[in-house]
mmCIF file of N, CA and C in Angstrom:
data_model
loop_
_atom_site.group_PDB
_atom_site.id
_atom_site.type_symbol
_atom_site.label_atom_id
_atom_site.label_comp_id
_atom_site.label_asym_id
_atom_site.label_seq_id
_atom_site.Cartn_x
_atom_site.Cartn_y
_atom_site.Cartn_z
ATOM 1 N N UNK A 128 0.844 -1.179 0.000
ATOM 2 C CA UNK A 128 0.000 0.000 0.000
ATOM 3 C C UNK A 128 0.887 1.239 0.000
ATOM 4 N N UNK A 129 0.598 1.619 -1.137
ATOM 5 C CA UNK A 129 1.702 3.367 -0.846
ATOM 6 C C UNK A 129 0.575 4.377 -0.844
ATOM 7 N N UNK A 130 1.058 5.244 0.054
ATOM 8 C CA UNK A 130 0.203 6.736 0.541
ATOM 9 C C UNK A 130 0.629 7.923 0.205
ATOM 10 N N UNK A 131 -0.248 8.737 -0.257
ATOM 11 C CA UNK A 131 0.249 10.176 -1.404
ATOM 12 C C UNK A 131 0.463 10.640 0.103
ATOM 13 N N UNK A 132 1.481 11.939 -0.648
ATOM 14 C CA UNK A 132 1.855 12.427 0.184
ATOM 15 C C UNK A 132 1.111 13.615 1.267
ATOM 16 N N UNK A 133 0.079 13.344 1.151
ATOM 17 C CA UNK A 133 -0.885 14.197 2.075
ATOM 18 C C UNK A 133 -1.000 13.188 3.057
ATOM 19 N N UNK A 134 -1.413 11.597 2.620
ATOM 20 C CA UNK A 134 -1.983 10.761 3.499
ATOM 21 C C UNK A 134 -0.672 10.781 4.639
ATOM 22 N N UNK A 135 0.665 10.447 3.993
ATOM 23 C CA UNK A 135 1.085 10.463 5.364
ATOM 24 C C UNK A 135 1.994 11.414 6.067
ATOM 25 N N UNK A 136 1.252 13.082 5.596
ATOM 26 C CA UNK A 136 1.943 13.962 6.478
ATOM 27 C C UNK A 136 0.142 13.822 7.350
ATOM 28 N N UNK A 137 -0.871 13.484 6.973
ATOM 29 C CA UNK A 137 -1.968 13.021 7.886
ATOM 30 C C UNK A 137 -1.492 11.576 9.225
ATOM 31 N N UNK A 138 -0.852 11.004 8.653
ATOM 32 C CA UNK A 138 -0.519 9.872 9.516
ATOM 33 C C UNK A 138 0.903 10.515 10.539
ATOM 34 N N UNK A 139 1.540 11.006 10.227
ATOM 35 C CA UNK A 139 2.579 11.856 10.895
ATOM 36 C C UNK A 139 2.237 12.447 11.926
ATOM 37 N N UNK A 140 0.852 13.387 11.776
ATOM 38 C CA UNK A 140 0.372 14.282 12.416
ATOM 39 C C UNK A 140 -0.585 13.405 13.146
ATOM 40 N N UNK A 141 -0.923 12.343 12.651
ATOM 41 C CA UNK A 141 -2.135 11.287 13.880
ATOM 42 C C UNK A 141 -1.188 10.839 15.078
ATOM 43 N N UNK A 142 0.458 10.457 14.290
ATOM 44 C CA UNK A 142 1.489 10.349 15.746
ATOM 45 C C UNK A 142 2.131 10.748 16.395
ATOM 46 N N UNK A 143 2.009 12.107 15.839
ATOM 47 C CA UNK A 143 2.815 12.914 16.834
ATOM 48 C C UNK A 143 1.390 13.463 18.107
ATOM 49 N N UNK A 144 0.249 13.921 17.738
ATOM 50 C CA UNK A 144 -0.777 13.729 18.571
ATOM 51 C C UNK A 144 -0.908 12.694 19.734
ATOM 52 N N UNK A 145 -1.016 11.586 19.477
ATOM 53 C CA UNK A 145 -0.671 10.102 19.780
ATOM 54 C C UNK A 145 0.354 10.425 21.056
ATOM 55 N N UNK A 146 1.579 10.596 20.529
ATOM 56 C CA UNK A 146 2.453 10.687 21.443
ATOM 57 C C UNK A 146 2.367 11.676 22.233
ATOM 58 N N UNK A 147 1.590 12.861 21.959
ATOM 59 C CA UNK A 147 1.893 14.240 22.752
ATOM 60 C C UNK A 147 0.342 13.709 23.994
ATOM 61 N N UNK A 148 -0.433 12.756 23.719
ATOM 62 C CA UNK A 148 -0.996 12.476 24.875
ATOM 63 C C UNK A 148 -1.090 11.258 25.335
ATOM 64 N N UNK A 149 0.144 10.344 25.375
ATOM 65 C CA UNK A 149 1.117 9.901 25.757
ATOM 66 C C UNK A 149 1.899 9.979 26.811
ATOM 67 N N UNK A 150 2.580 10.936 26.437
ATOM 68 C CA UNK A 150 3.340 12.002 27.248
ATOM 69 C C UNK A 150 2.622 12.294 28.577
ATOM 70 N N UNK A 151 1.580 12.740 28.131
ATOM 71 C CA UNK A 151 0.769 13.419 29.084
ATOM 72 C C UNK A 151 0.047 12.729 30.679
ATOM 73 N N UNK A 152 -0.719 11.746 29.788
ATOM 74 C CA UNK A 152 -0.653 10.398 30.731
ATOM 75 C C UNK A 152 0.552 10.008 31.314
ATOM 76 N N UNK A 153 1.395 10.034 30.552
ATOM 77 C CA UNK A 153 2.695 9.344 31.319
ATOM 78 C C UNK A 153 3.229 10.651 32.583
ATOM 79 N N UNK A 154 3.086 11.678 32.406
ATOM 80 C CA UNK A 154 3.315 12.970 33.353
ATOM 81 C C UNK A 154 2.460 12.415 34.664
ATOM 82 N N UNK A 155 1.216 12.353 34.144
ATOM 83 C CA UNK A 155 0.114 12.209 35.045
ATOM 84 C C UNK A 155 0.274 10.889 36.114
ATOM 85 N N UNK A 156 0.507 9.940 35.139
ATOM 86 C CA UNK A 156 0.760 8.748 35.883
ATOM 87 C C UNK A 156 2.061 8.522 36.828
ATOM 88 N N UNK A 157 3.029 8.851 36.462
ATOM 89 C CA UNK A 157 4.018 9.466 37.214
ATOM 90 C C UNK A 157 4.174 10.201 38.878
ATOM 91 N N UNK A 158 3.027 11.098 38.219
ATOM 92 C CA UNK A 158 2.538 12.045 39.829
ATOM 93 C C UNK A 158 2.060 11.264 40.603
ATOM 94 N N UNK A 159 1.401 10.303 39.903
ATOM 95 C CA UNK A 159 -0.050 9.922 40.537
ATOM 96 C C UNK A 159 0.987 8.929 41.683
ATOM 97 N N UNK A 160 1.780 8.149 40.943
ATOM 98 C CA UNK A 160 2.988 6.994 41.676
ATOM 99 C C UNK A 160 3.968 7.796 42.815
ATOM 100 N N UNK A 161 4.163 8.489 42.427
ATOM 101 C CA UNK A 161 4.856 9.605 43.221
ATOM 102 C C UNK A 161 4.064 10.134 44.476
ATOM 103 N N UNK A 162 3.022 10.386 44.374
ATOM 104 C CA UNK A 162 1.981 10.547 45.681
ATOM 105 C C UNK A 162 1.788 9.298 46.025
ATOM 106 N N UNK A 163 0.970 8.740 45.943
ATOM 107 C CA UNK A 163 1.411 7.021 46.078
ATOM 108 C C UNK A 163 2.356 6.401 47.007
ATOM 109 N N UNK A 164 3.290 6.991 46.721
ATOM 110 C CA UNK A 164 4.719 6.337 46.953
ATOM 111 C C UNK A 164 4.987 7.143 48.494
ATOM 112 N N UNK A 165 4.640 8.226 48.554
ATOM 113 C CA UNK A 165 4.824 9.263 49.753
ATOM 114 C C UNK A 165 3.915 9.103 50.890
ATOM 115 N N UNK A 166 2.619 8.429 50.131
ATOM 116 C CA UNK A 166 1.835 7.826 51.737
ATOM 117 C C UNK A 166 1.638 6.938 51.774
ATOM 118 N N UNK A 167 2.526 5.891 50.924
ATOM 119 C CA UNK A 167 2.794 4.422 51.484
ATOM 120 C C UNK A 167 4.403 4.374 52.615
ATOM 121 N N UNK A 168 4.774 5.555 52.318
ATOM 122 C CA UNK A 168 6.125 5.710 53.040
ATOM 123 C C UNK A 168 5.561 6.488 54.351
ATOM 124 N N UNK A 169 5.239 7.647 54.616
ATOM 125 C CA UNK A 169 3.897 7.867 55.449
ATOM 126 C C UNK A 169 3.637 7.003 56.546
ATOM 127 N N UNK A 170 2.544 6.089 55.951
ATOM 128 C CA UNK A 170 2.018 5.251 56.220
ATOM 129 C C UNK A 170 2.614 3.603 57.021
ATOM 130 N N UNK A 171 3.711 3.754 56.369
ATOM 131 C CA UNK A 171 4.747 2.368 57.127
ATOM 132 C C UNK A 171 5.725 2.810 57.975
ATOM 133 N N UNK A 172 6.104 4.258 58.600
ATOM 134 C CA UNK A 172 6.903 5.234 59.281
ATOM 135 C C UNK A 172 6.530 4.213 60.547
ATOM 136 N N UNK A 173 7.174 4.168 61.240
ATOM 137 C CA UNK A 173 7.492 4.020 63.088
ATOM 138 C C UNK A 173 6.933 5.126 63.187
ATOM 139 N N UNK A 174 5.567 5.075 64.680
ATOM 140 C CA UNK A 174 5.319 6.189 65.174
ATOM 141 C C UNK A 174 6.289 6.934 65.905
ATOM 142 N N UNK A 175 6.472 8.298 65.663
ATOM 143 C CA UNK A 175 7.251 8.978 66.489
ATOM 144 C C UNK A 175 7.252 8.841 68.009
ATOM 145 N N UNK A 176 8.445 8.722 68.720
ATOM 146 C CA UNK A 176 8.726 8.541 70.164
ATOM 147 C C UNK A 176 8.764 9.962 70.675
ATOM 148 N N UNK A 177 8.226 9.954 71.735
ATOM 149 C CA UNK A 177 8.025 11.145 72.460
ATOM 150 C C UNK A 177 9.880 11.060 73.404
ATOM 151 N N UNK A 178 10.012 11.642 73.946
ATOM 152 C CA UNK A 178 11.226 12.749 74.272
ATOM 153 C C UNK A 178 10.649 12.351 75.471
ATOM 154 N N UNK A 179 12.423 11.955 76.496
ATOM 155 C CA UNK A 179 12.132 11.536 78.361
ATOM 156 C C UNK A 179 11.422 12.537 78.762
#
């Protein structure tokens, strides 16, 4: 199958889209692990000892 050259500056532009929310999710998902990660650490801490 060959594609004129419109079709795949159209397909170019479907992956660079593609990837730019991609990216985005991957930002997101990232944070999301990152918070996550801070009150599972939090969360498994030794309660603090009080002072004689």
């Amino acid at each position: 199958m060959e594609l004129t050259p419109e079709q795949l500056v159209s397909e170019f532009q479907d992956a660079v889209m593609e990837l730019y929310f991609a990216r985005k999710r991957i930002a997101h998902l990232e944070a999301e692990n990152a918070a996550l990660r801070q009150r599972l650490a939090l969360a498994t801490e030794p309660p603090a000892t009080e002072g004689p």
